[in-house]
Backbone as numpy.savetxt, mean C-alpha at the origin, in Angstrom:
# Nx Ny Nz CAx CAy CAz Cx Cy Cz
4.05 -6.74 -24.00 3.11 -5.71 -23.51 3.81 -4.41 -23.06
3.03 -3.37 -23.34 3.56 -2.02 -22.98 2.48 -1.33 -22.13
2.78 -0.28 -21.34 1.94 0.39 -20.43 0.57 0.76 -21.18
0.80 1.19 -22.52 -0.46 1.65 -23.18 -1.32 0.55 -23.57
-0.86 -0.72 -23.43 -1.72 -1.83 -23.63 -2.65 -2.19 -22.47
-2.30 -1.58 -21.29 -3.20 -1.73 -20.09 -4.37 -0.85 -20.21
-5.53 -1.55 -20.37 -6.80 -0.92 -20.53 -7.63 -0.97 -19.27
-7.53 -2.25 -18.59 -8.35 -2.57 -17.42 -7.38 -2.86 -16.27
-7.56 -2.00 -15.24 -6.58 -2.11 -14.08 -7.35 -2.62 -12.90
-6.97 -3.68 -12.23 -7.64 -4.31 -11.15 -6.90 -3.95 -9.82
-7.72 -3.70 -8.81 -7.16 -3.56 -7.52 -7.87 -4.42 -6.51
-7.06 -5.24 -5.72 -7.70 -6.16 -4.81 -7.43 -5.60 -3.42
-8.58 -5.33 -2.81 -8.48 -4.70 -1.46 -8.91 -3.22 -1.62
-10.04 -2.81 -1.05 -10.52 -1.41 -1.19 -10.39 -0.56 0.06
-9.34 -0.92 0.86 -8.98 -0.16 2.06 -8.29 1.15 1.83
-7.57 1.60 2.78 -6.94 2.92 2.60 -6.01 2.94 1.43
-5.15 2.00 1.22 -4.24 2.04 0.12 -5.00 1.64 -1.21
-5.87 0.66 -1.14 -6.47 0.14 -2.27 -7.34 1.09 -3.02
-8.14 1.84 -2.18 -9.06 2.85 -2.91 -8.26 4.09 -3.44
-7.12 4.28 -2.74 -6.13 5.40 -3.33 -5.55 5.03 -4.53
-5.12 3.72 -4.71 -4.54 3.26 -5.96 -5.60 3.26 -7.03
-6.76 2.79 -6.72 -7.93 2.81 -7.73 -8.17 4.28 -8.12
-8.07 5.22 -7.23 -8.46 6.65 -7.61 -7.43 7.16 -8.61
-6.12 6.97 -8.38 -5.05 7.51 -9.22 -5.15 6.73 -10.67
-5.54 5.47 -10.69 -5.60 4.71 -11.90 -6.70 5.29 -12.77
-7.87 5.60 -11.98 -9.08 6.09 -12.71 -8.80 7.44 -13.30
-8.09 8.30 -12.51 -7.75 9.62 -12.84 -6.91 9.69 -14.04
-6.09 8.61 -14.31 -5.21 8.46 -15.40 -5.89 8.12 -16.70
-7.14 7.65 -16.52 -8.15 7.33 -17.66 -8.27 5.80 -17.81
-7.80 5.03 -16.97 -7.98 3.63 -17.04 -9.33 3.18 -16.47
-9.85 2.07 -16.97 -11.02 1.47 -16.43 -10.51 0.66 -15.13
-11.19 0.75 -14.02 -10.72 0.20 -12.82 -11.73 -0.83 -12.18
-11.29 -1.97 -11.87 -12.15 -2.91 -11.13 -11.55 -2.88 -9.60
-12.46 -2.43 -8.72 -12.15 -2.30 -7.34 -12.78 -3.45 -6.58
-12.01 -4.42 -6.09 -12.49 -5.55 -5.48 -12.15 -5.75 -3.93
-13.17 -6.23 -3.24 -12.82 -6.64 -1.85 -13.72 -7.88 -1.51
-13.60 -8.40 -0.34 -14.16 -9.67 -0.02 -15.64 -9.51 0.15
-16.17 -8.32 0.50 -17.62 -8.00 0.62 -17.95 -6.73 -0.22
-19.14 -6.78 -0.90 -19.42 -5.56 -1.70 -19.54 -4.33 -0.86
-19.99 -4.37 0.39 -20.01 -3.29 1.26 -18.64 -2.64 1.47
-17.53 -3.44 1.51 -16.19 -2.89 1.69 -15.75 -2.27 0.50
-16.06 -2.80 -0.76 -15.78 -2.17 -1.96 -16.42 -0.82 -2.20
-17.76 -0.88 -1.75 -18.59 0.35 -1.74 -18.06 1.42 -0.88
-17.47 1.10 0.31 -16.92 1.99 1.21 -15.65 2.63 0.61
-14.88 1.91 -0.15 -13.70 2.34 -0.79 -14.13 3.39 -1.82
-15.14 3.02 -2.65 -15.73 3.89 -3.65 -16.19 5.22 -3.06
-16.94 5.17 -1.89 -17.51 6.27 -1.28 -16.25 7.24 -0.76
-15.20 6.66 -0.30 -14.07 7.47 0.14 -13.40 8.19 -1.14
-13.27 7.48 -2.18 -12.85 8.22 -3.45 -13.84 9.44 -3.71
-15.12 9.10 -3.66 -16.00 10.21 -4.07 -15.80 11.41 -3.16
-15.71 11.11 -1.86 -15.44 12.31 -0.81 -14.22 13.04 -1.22
-13.14 12.33 -1.52 -11.83 13.01 -1.84 -11.96 13.83 -3.13
-12.71 13.32 -4.07 -12.89 14.07 -5.28 -13.84 15.34 -5.12
-14.83 15.09 -4.17 -15.72 16.16 -3.95 -14.92 17.41 -3.27
-13.99 17.02 -2.36 -13.19 18.05 -1.81 -12.32 18.72 -2.79
-11.87 17.98 -3.84 -11.13 18.58 -4.94 -11.93 19.58 -5.80
-13.16 19.19 -5.90 -14.15 20.07 -6.57 -14.30 21.45 -5.80
-14.61 21.10 -4.50 -14.74 22.36 -3.55 -13.54 23.39 -3.57
-12.37 22.73 -3.74 -11.08 23.60 -3.81 -10.81 24.09 -5.10
-11.69 23.79 -6.11 -11.43 24.32 -7.48 -10.29 23.58 -8.24
-9.96 22.33 -7.79 -8.96 21.59 -8.38 -9.46 20.70 -9.61
-10.81 20.52 -9.61 -11.43 19.76 -10.72 -12.83 20.13 -10.72
-13.50 19.94 -11.91 -14.89 20.24 -12.09 -15.82 19.06 -11.67
-17.03 19.32 -11.51 -18.02 18.20 -11.22 -18.03 17.19 -12.37
-17.93 17.74 -13.54 -17.83 16.68 -14.67 -16.67 15.79 -14.70
-15.54 16.41 -14.33 -14.31 15.67 -14.21 -14.44 14.55 -13.13
-15.04 15.02 -11.90 -15.20 14.06 -10.85 -16.09 12.80 -11.26
-17.20 13.24 -12.02 -18.12 12.15 -12.36 -17.46 11.28 -13.44
-16.65 11.84 -14.21 -15.98 10.98 -15.30 -14.99 10.02 -14.62
-14.27 10.48 -13.57 -13.41 9.48 -12.81 -14.19 8.45 -12.17
-15.28 8.74 -11.51 -16.00 7.72 -10.76 -16.69 6.74 -11.76
-17.15 7.20 -12.89 -17.63 6.29 -13.87 -16.75 5.24 -14.30
-15.51 5.36 -14.18 -14.48 4.48 -14.61 -14.20 3.27 -13.60
-14.82 3.38 -12.43 -14.59 2.49 -11.40 -15.81 1.45 -11.25
-15.52 0.17 -11.45 -16.43 -0.84 -11.32 -16.21 -1.55 -9.94
-17.31 -1.81 -9.14 -17.01 -2.55 -7.91 -17.24 -4.02 -8.16
-16.44 -4.78 -7.11 -16.53 -6.30 -7.32 -16.32 -6.86 -6.01
-17.02 -7.90 -5.71 -16.72 -8.82 -4.53 -16.36 -10.18 -4.90
-16.08 -10.45 -6.20 -15.78 -11.72 -6.68 -14.43 -11.59 -7.45
-13.36 -12.33 -7.01 -12.01 -12.15 -7.52 -12.10 -12.59 -9.04
-13.04 -13.40 -9.47 -13.16 -13.89 -10.80 -13.34 -12.73 -11.78
-13.82 -11.63 -11.23 -13.99 -10.46 -12.17 -12.68 -9.92 -12.71
-11.56 -10.29 -12.00 -10.22 -9.87 -12.54 -9.84 -10.64 -13.82
-10.68 -11.45 -14.28 -10.36 -12.18 -15.56 -10.38 -11.17 -16.76
-10.78 -9.97 -16.52 -10.81 -8.96 -17.69 -9.69 -7.97 -17.52
-8.94 -8.06 -16.43 -7.81 -7.17 -16.04 -6.58 -7.48 -16.88
-5.88 -6.29 -17.25 -4.63 -6.47 -17.92 -3.49 -6.36 -16.87
-3.75 -5.66 -15.76 -2.76 -5.47 -14.73 -3.56 -5.42 -13.39
-3.10 -6.18 -12.40 -3.68 -6.21 -11.04 -2.73 -5.92 -9.98
-3.19 -4.98 -9.04 -2.43 -4.59 -7.90 -3.09 -5.15 -6.72
-2.46 -6.06 -5.90 -3.03 -6.51 -4.69 -2.69 -5.60 -3.53
-3.62 -5.14 -2.74 -3.49 -4.15 -1.72 -4.22 -4.64 -0.40
-4.20 -5.96 -0.15 -4.79 -6.61 0.99 -3.98 -6.44 2.20
-4.46 -6.97 3.34 -3.87 -6.96 4.57 -2.38 -7.43 4.46
-1.51 -6.85 5.32 -0.19 -7.16 5.23 0.11 -8.55 6.01
-0.37 -9.55 5.37 -0.42 -10.86 5.98 0.14 -11.82 4.81
1.21 -12.43 5.09 1.91 -13.23 4.01 0.89 -14.39 3.40
0.27 -15.17 4.32 -0.56 -16.16 3.81 -1.76 -15.68 3.08
-2.35 -14.55 3.44 -3.51 -13.88 2.80 -3.11 -13.53 1.34
-1.96 -12.96 1.30 -1.43 -12.51 -0.08 -1.02 -13.73 -0.91
-0.43 -14.70 -0.41 -0.15 -15.93 -1.10 -1.42 -16.52 -1.81
-2.49 -16.60 -0.98 -3.66 -17.19 -1.58 -4.30 -16.38 -2.65
-4.27 -14.98 -2.44 -4.76 -14.10 -3.43 -4.03 -14.30 -4.78
-2.69 -14.40 -4.66 -1.84 -14.59 -5.89 -2.10 -15.95 -6.57
-2.22 -16.92 -5.75 -2.57 -18.33 -6.36 -3.97 -18.25 -7.11
-4.94 -17.57 -6.49 -6.28 -17.48 -7.14 -6.13 -16.52 -8.40
-5.51 -15.41 -8.28 -5.30 -14.57 -9.45 -4.56 -15.27 -10.65
-3.63 -16.08 -10.26 -2.81 -16.84 -11.28 -3.76 -17.73 -12.13
-4.80 -18.27 -11.47 -5.75 -19.21 -12.15 -6.74 -18.38 -12.87
-7.15 -17.20 -12.35 -8.21 -16.46 -13.01 -7.77 -15.59 -14.19
-6.75 -14.93 -14.06 -6.29 -13.86 -15.00 -5.69 -14.46 -16.28
-5.78 -13.78 -17.35 -5.25 -14.28 -18.63 -3.74 -14.25 -18.47
-3.11 -15.07 -19.42 -1.65 -15.15 -19.41 -0.86 -13.93 -19.46
-1.38 -12.88 -20.14 -0.55 -11.61 -20.29 -0.62 -10.68 -19.03
-1.64 -11.00 -18.18 -1.83 -10.10 -17.05 -0.67 -10.03 -16.05
-0.24 -8.88 -15.81 0.79 -8.68 -14.70 0.19 -8.62 -13.37
0.76 -9.26 -12.41 0.24 -9.28 -10.96 1.22 -8.58 -10.12
0.78 -7.44 -9.62 1.68 -6.66 -8.70 1.15 -6.70 -7.32
2.10 -6.47 -6.35 1.71 -6.38 -4.93 2.09 -5.10 -4.38
1.26 -4.48 -3.53 1.59 -3.25 -2.79 2.08 -3.51 -1.41
2.66 -4.73 -1.18 3.19 -5.07 0.13 4.23 -4.11 0.55
4.26 -3.87 1.86 5.19 -2.90 2.41 6.52 -3.48 2.81
6.63 -4.93 2.79 7.81 -5.51 3.20 8.03 -6.91 2.85
6.97 -7.65 2.49 7.28 -9.10 2.10 8.03 -9.26 0.80
9.07 -10.07 0.78 9.85 -10.21 -0.44 9.03 -10.64 -1.54
9.20 -9.92 -2.68 8.41 -10.20 -3.95 8.60 -11.62 -4.50
9.89 -12.18 -4.33 10.16 -13.46 -4.78 9.34 -14.50 -4.16
8.98 -14.39 -2.91 8.18 -15.37 -2.12 6.78 -15.31 -2.73
6.23 -14.14 -3.11 5.00 -14.02 -3.66 4.94 -14.51 -5.09
5.99 -14.22 -5.94 6.02 -14.70 -7.18 6.06 -16.19 -7.29
6.64 -16.85 -6.29 6.78 -18.40 -6.28 5.52 -19.01 -6.17
4.39 -18.39 -5.76 3.09 -18.91 -5.57 2.34 -19.06 -6.90
2.96 -18.49 -7.94 2.23 -18.51 -9.22 3.03 -19.27 -10.33
2.35 -19.42 -11.50 3.04 -20.09 -12.67 3.57 -19.01 -13.58
3.46 -17.76 -13.16 4.01 -16.66 -13.96 5.00 -15.76 -13.25
5.97 -16.33 -12.65 6.86 -15.47 -11.71 7.53 -14.39 -12.53
7.67 -14.40 -13.75 8.17 -13.35 -14.67 7.22 -12.18 -14.74
5.90 -12.38 -14.51 5.00 -11.36 -14.55 4.38 -10.88 -13.13
5.24 -11.12 -12.17 4.93 -10.67 -10.68 5.92 -9.52 -10.37
5.51 -8.54 -9.65 6.47 -7.45 -9.25 5.80 -6.63 -8.10
6.70 -5.93 -7.51 6.17 -5.01 -6.38 6.00 -3.69 -6.85
4.76 -3.10 -6.53 4.38 -1.73 -6.84 3.94 -1.04 -5.63
4.87 -0.57 -4.81 4.64 -0.12 -3.46 4.35 1.41 -3.42
3.04 1.77 -3.35 2.62 3.12 -3.31 2.73 3.59 -1.73
2.77 4.86 -1.63 2.86 5.49 -0.33 1.55 6.01 0.16
1.31 6.18 1.47 0.11 6.71 1.96 0.15 8.18 2.47
-0.87 9.04 2.03 -2.09 8.72 1.22 -1.68 8.67 -0.34
-2.17 7.79 -1.00 -1.71 7.49 -2.40 -2.00 8.62 -3.30
-3.14 9.29 -3.27 -3.27 10.49 -4.24 -2.37 11.53 -4.03
-1.76 11.78 -2.81 -0.94 12.94 -2.55 0.51 12.60 -2.69
0.93 11.39 -2.24 2.37 10.98 -2.20 2.87 10.72 -3.56
4.02 11.21 -3.90 4.64 11.01 -5.26 5.35 9.74 -5.58
5.86 9.17 -4.47 6.71 7.99 -4.62 5.98 6.64 -4.90
6.57 5.88 -5.85 6.10 4.53 -5.97 7.44 3.63 -6.02
7.67 2.74 -5.01 8.75 1.82 -5.07 8.48 0.76 -6.13
9.35 0.48 -7.00 9.21 -0.67 -7.88 10.18 -1.70 -7.62
9.73 -2.86 -7.19 10.57 -3.87 -6.77 10.53 -5.18 -7.58
11.67 -5.61 -8.23 11.58 -6.78 -9.05 12.22 -7.87 -8.30
11.48 -9.09 -8.50 12.09 -10.31 -7.92 13.15 -10.73 -8.91
13.98 -11.79 -8.55 14.98 -12.33 -9.43 14.30 -12.83 -10.69
12.96 -13.23 -10.64 12.36 -13.79 -11.76 11.53 -12.80 -12.61
11.46 -11.53 -12.10 10.67 -10.57 -12.81 11.34 -10.16 -14.08
10.48 -10.17 -15.26 11.08 -9.81 -16.54 11.26 -8.39 -16.81
12.16 -8.00 -17.66 12.44 -6.61 -18.07 11.05 -5.93 -18.52
10.17 -6.69 -19.30 9.05 -6.10 -19.84 7.98 -5.83 -18.67
7.88 -6.69 -17.65 7.10 -6.45 -16.49 7.55 -5.23 -15.75
8.88 -5.11 -15.52 9.43 -4.00 -14.87 9.05 -2.68 -15.63
9.24 -2.64 -16.98 9.09 -1.44 -17.75 7.58 -1.04 -17.75
6.70 -1.99 -17.93 5.24 -1.64 -17.87 4.94 -0.99 -16.55
5.46 -1.57 -15.44 5.11 -1.05 -14.12 5.77 0.33 -13.89
7.01 0.57 -14.36 7.59 1.84 -14.30 6.80 2.88 -15.02
6.35 2.52 -16.24 5.65 3.48 -17.14 4.27 3.79 -16.50
3.60 2.77 -15.89 2.38 3.06 -15.25 2.49 4.03 -14.14
3.51 3.89 -13.38 3.73 4.70 -12.23 3.81 6.20 -12.85
4.50 6.46 -13.86 4.69 7.72 -14.52 3.29 8.11 -15.03
2.55 7.22 -15.65 1.23 7.61 -16.15 0.27 8.14 -14.99
0.47 7.55 -13.85 -0.37 7.94 -12.73 0.13 9.25 -11.99
1.21 9.86 -12.62 1.72 11.05 -12.07 2.72 10.87 -10.88
3.26 9.68 -10.77 4.08 9.41 -9.67 5.57 9.39 -10.18
6.48 9.41 -9.09 7.88 9.20 -9.47 8.39 7.80 -8.96
8.65 6.91 -9.87 9.16 5.67 -9.47 10.64 5.59 -9.06
10.83 4.66 -8.11 12.29 4.40 -7.68 12.46 2.89 -7.54
13.54 2.46 -8.10 13.73 0.93 -8.15 14.42 0.53 -6.79
13.91 -0.54 -6.20 14.39 -1.11 -4.95 14.66 -2.60 -5.28
15.76 -3.11 -4.63 16.07 -4.57 -4.72 15.04 -5.29 -3.78
14.96 -6.57 -4.05 13.99 -7.44 -3.32 14.51 -8.02 -1.98
14.60 -7.11 -1.07 15.03 -7.47 0.31 13.86 -7.20 1.27
13.68 -7.74 2.39 12.59 -7.38 3.28 12.62 -5.90 3.62
11.38 -5.24 3.38 11.27 -3.87 3.71 11.67 -2.90 2.58
12.39 -3.44 1.55 12.78 -2.69 0.36 13.58 -1.46 0.90
13.41 -0.29 0.32 14.10 0.88 0.78 13.32 1.64 1.91
12.04 1.99 1.60 11.25 2.91 2.37 11.10 2.26 3.73
10.58 1.08 3.91 10.30 0.66 5.21 11.56 0.09 5.91
12.54 -0.26 5.26 13.80 -0.65 5.90 14.50 0.53 6.63
14.11 1.73 6.19 14.70 2.79 6.85 13.63 3.42 7.88
12.37 3.57 7.35 11.33 4.17 8.20 10.98 3.41 9.39
10.72 2.13 9.29 10.13 1.31 10.33 11.03 1.25 11.56
12.43 0.98 11.30 13.21 0.98 12.48 13.26 2.38 13.22
13.03 3.41 12.44 13.05 4.76 13.10 11.73 4.86 13.98
10.61 4.44 13.44 9.40 4.42 14.25 9.50 3.57 15.42
10.08 2.34 15.17 10.23 1.41 16.33 11.16 1.99 17.42
12.25 2.74 17.06 13.09 3.41 17.96 12.33 4.47 18.73
11.47 5.17 18.10 10.63 6.23 18.71 9.82 5.55 19.79
9.29 4.40 19.43 8.35 3.69 20.38 9.24 3.30 21.60
10.36 2.83 21.30 11.34 2.41 22.42 11.62 3.51 23.38
11.67 4.80 22.78 11.99 6.02 23.47 10.80 6.31 24.50
9.57 6.08 23.90 8.36 6.16 24.77 8.34 5.18 25.77
8.56 3.89 25.47 8.63 2.78 26.34 9.66 2.92 27.43
10.74 3.48 27.20 11.76 3.55 28.15 11.84 4.96 28.94
10.82 5.73 28.67 10.60 6.97 29.37 11.55 8.08 28.89
12.19 7.92 27.64 13.19 9.00 27.24 12.48 10.30 27.04
11.12 10.27 26.64 10.36 11.37 26.29 8.83 11.06 26.32
8.05 12.12 26.37 6.65 11.91 26.18 6.33 11.71 24.71
5.15 11.27 24.35 4.86 11.19 22.89 4.90 12.53 22.21
4.51 13.62 22.87 4.55 14.97 22.28 5.94 15.40 22.15
6.82 15.08 23.10 8.25 15.59 23.03 8.99 14.86 21.81
8.67 13.50 21.84 9.30 12.66 20.76 8.91 13.22 19.35
7.69 13.36 19.18 7.16 13.93 17.77 7.63 15.24 17.48
7.69 16.11 18.51 8.18 17.54 18.38 9.60 17.63 18.00
10.52 16.81 18.62 11.88 16.77 18.28 12.11 16.39 16.86
11.29 15.38 16.37 11.58 14.90 14.99 10.98 15.89 13.97
9.78 16.46 14.35 9.27 17.49 13.39 10.12 18.82 13.27
10.52 19.37 14.46 11.18 20.62 14.55 12.72 20.44 14.34
13.22 19.37 14.92 14.71 19.21 14.81 15.13 18.47 13.58
14.31 17.66 12.92 14.68 16.92 11.64 13.84 17.41 10.60
12.99 18.27 10.79 12.03 18.75 9.67 11.19 17.84 9.06
10.71 16.80 9.90 9.76 15.77 9.33 8.40 16.50 9.42
7.53 16.19 8.43 6.17 16.85 8.43 5.28 16.31 9.60
5.66 15.10 9.96 4.84 14.41 10.99 5.78 13.61 11.94
5.40 13.60 13.21 6.29 12.84 14.17 6.04 11.38 14.01
7.02 10.58 14.48 7.03 9.14 14.09 5.88 8.44 14.84
5.49 8.88 16.04 4.34 8.23 16.73 3.06 8.52 16.05
2.89 9.78 15.63 1.77 10.15 14.83 1.68 9.46 13.58
2.81 9.32 12.92 2.85 8.61 11.57 2.57 7.12 11.80
2.97 6.48 12.83 2.73 5.10 13.15 1.20 4.87 13.28
0.54 5.85 13.96 -0.91 5.86 14.05 -1.62 5.92 12.68
-1.06 6.73 11.87 -1.66 6.88 10.51 -1.48 5.65 9.69
-0.32 5.00 9.79 -0.05 3.83 9.04 -0.91 2.68 9.60
-1.05 2.58 10.89 -1.72 1.47 11.57 -0.64 0.66 12.34
-0.86 0.59 13.63 0.21 -0.10 14.45 0.26 -1.57 14.16
-0.72 -2.17 13.74 -0.74 -3.54 13.32 0.18 -3.76 12.02
0.01 -2.78 11.09 0.95 -2.86 9.88 2.36 -2.61 10.29
2.55 -1.72 11.18 3.99 -1.40 11.70 4.58 -2.65 12.31
3.86 -3.34 13.08 4.33 -4.58 13.79 4.54 -5.65 12.77
3.68 -5.75 11.76 3.86 -6.86 10.77 5.10 -6.63 9.99
5.43 -5.33 9.64 6.61 -4.96 8.88 7.86 -5.24 9.74
7.81 -4.79 11.00 8.93 -5.04 11.83 9.27 -6.56 12.05
8.23 -7.42 12.05 8.32 -8.78 12.20 8.94 -9.48 10.99
8.52 -8.89 9.86 9.07 -9.28 8.55 10.67 -9.08 8.50
10.96 -7.80 8.87 12.44 -7.43 8.91 13.19 -8.27 9.86
12.63 -8.50 11.11 13.36 -9.33 12.03 13.57 -10.79 11.65
12.50 -11.27 11.00 12.46 -12.66 10.50 13.42 -12.75 9.26
13.45 -11.79 8.43 14.18 -11.76 7.15 15.74 -11.62 7.41
16.15 -10.74 8.32 17.49 -10.50 8.50 18.08 -11.21 9.74
17.19 -11.67 10.69 17.65 -12.27 12.00 18.64 -11.30 12.78
18.29 -10.02 12.67 19.17 -9.01 13.28 18.49 -8.42 14.51
18.95 -8.41 15.64 18.22 -7.80 16.82 17.83 -6.36 16.66
18.48 -5.62 15.80 18.11 -4.23 15.71 16.67 -4.05 15.05
16.16 -5.14 14.56 14.79 -5.10 14.02 13.73 -5.68 14.94
14.15 -5.94 16.14 13.21 -6.55 17.13 12.03 -5.53 17.44
10.82 -5.93 17.26 9.68 -4.97 17.59 9.72 -4.61 18.98
9.46 -3.35 19.32 9.44 -2.86 20.66 8.14 -3.61 21.39
8.35 -4.08 22.68 7.29 -4.69 23.35 6.04 -3.84 23.53
6.27 -2.47 23.60 5.13 -1.61 23.71 4.22 -1.60 22.45
4.84 -1.66 21.33 4.14 -1.75 20.02 3.22 -3.05 20.03
3.89 -4.14 20.46 3.02 -5.32 20.58 1.95 -5.24 21.51
2.10 -4.62 22.60 1.14 -4.52 23.69 -0.11 -3.69 23.07
0.22 -2.58 22.34 -0.86 -1.76 21.80 -1.63 -2.60 20.77
-0.99 -3.27 19.89 -1.60 -4.07 18.84 -2.55 -5.19 19.54
-2.02 -5.81 20.46 -2.82 -6.82 21.25 -4.00 -6.29 21.95
-3.98 -5.02 22.38 -5.06 -4.30 22.97 -6.03 -3.82 22.00
-5.73 -3.88 20.67 -6.62 -3.37 19.61 -6.49 -1.92 19.41
-5.46 -1.27 19.96 -5.15 0.10 19.75 -4.25 0.37 18.46
-4.94 0.43 17.35 -4.20 0.35 16.15 -3.91 1.68 15.52
-4.35 2.80 16.17 -4.11 4.09 15.63 -5.41 4.73 15.08
-5.24 5.57 14.08 -6.46 6.30 13.52 -7.63 5.38 13.18
-7.32 4.27 12.62 -8.52 3.40 12.08 -9.32 2.85 13.28
-8.82 2.78 14.55 -9.56 2.26 15.62 -9.88 3.48 16.65
-9.43 4.65 16.34 -9.68 5.83 17.14 -8.80 5.93 18.36
-7.79 4.97 18.47 -6.87 5.13 19.58 -5.50 4.31 19.13
-4.41 5.04 19.38 -3.12 4.47 19.16 -2.20 5.16 20.24
-1.26 5.80 19.75 -0.35 6.60 20.58 -1.17 7.95 21.03
-2.05 8.32 20.18 -2.92 9.44 20.35 -4.32 8.96 20.24
-5.31 9.74 20.56 -6.82 9.43 20.57 -7.36 10.20 19.43
-8.26 9.71 18.73 -8.99 10.31 17.54 -10.46 10.09 17.61
-11.12 11.08 17.12 -12.60 11.05 17.05 -13.11 10.07 16.03
C-alpha cells in the first residue's frame, strides 16, 4: 500500500487533537470518518472544525465554497464499526493506556487486513499498543502537535514490529497534510515530550518551591529563552491531566527520579483544575 491508496481516513476521538487531525485530513482531500463514543461529542468536534474554517474565510485564507467542500468530506460516527471502510485510522483518545489498548483490539477486529492503525499517543510506547493486535507490522505512532492545523511537526514513531511500508505510508501522509515529519525511536515520550514535559514539570517545581510566581516563570522562558508561550501557560493549554499522564509514563518507563511528577501538578489534577478545558489551571480562563 502507498499513501495514494488511502482514500478513507478514520479518526477515533473528536476532542482537541482528534478534530484537528480530521480537519487537516479533509483539507488534503481525503474522506474522513470522525468517531467518538457519543454522537454529540463527534458533532462538537465537527462544529469546532466549522468554526476554525469560518475564521479562515473571514481572514481571506479560503473561500466559502472551499470551506463547504472540506466539511462535506467529514462523516460523523459514534460506532467504531464504521471504521470497517477506513484505509488508515488514527486513534486520538484520552492518554490512558487501557483505553487505547481496548480501542486497538476493537479496531483490529473491525478493520480490513490492509488498514494501518496509528496512534496519536503523546508518550505510550508504540510496541505495547501494537502487541494488542494481530497486525503489529501495521501499527505506528503518528504524533501531531497542538493545535494540529497550525503546528507543522508530526513525530513518526515505529515499533520494532512496524513494517517499512507502514512507515513510508505514514511519512507520506504527513507530507500530504502539509506537515514536516520527524522520525523518533519507540521510547516513552519519544523526542518531543521527553524534552518538553520534564521542562514543564521543572517549571511547576519552581512554582511549588517558591522560586518565582507563575508570571515570572513564564516571562523568563518567553523573553529569556524566546519561547512563544511560557511553560505554565503551555501546560494549561495541553491539559494538566495529560501532562501528569505523560510524566507518569516517563517515570514508569525509565524508573529515573528526574521524571517524578511534581506534587503540585498532581494536586491540581486531583482538584479538577486541568487548565483551559476546565477554566482553571495555573491561570484562570473564561
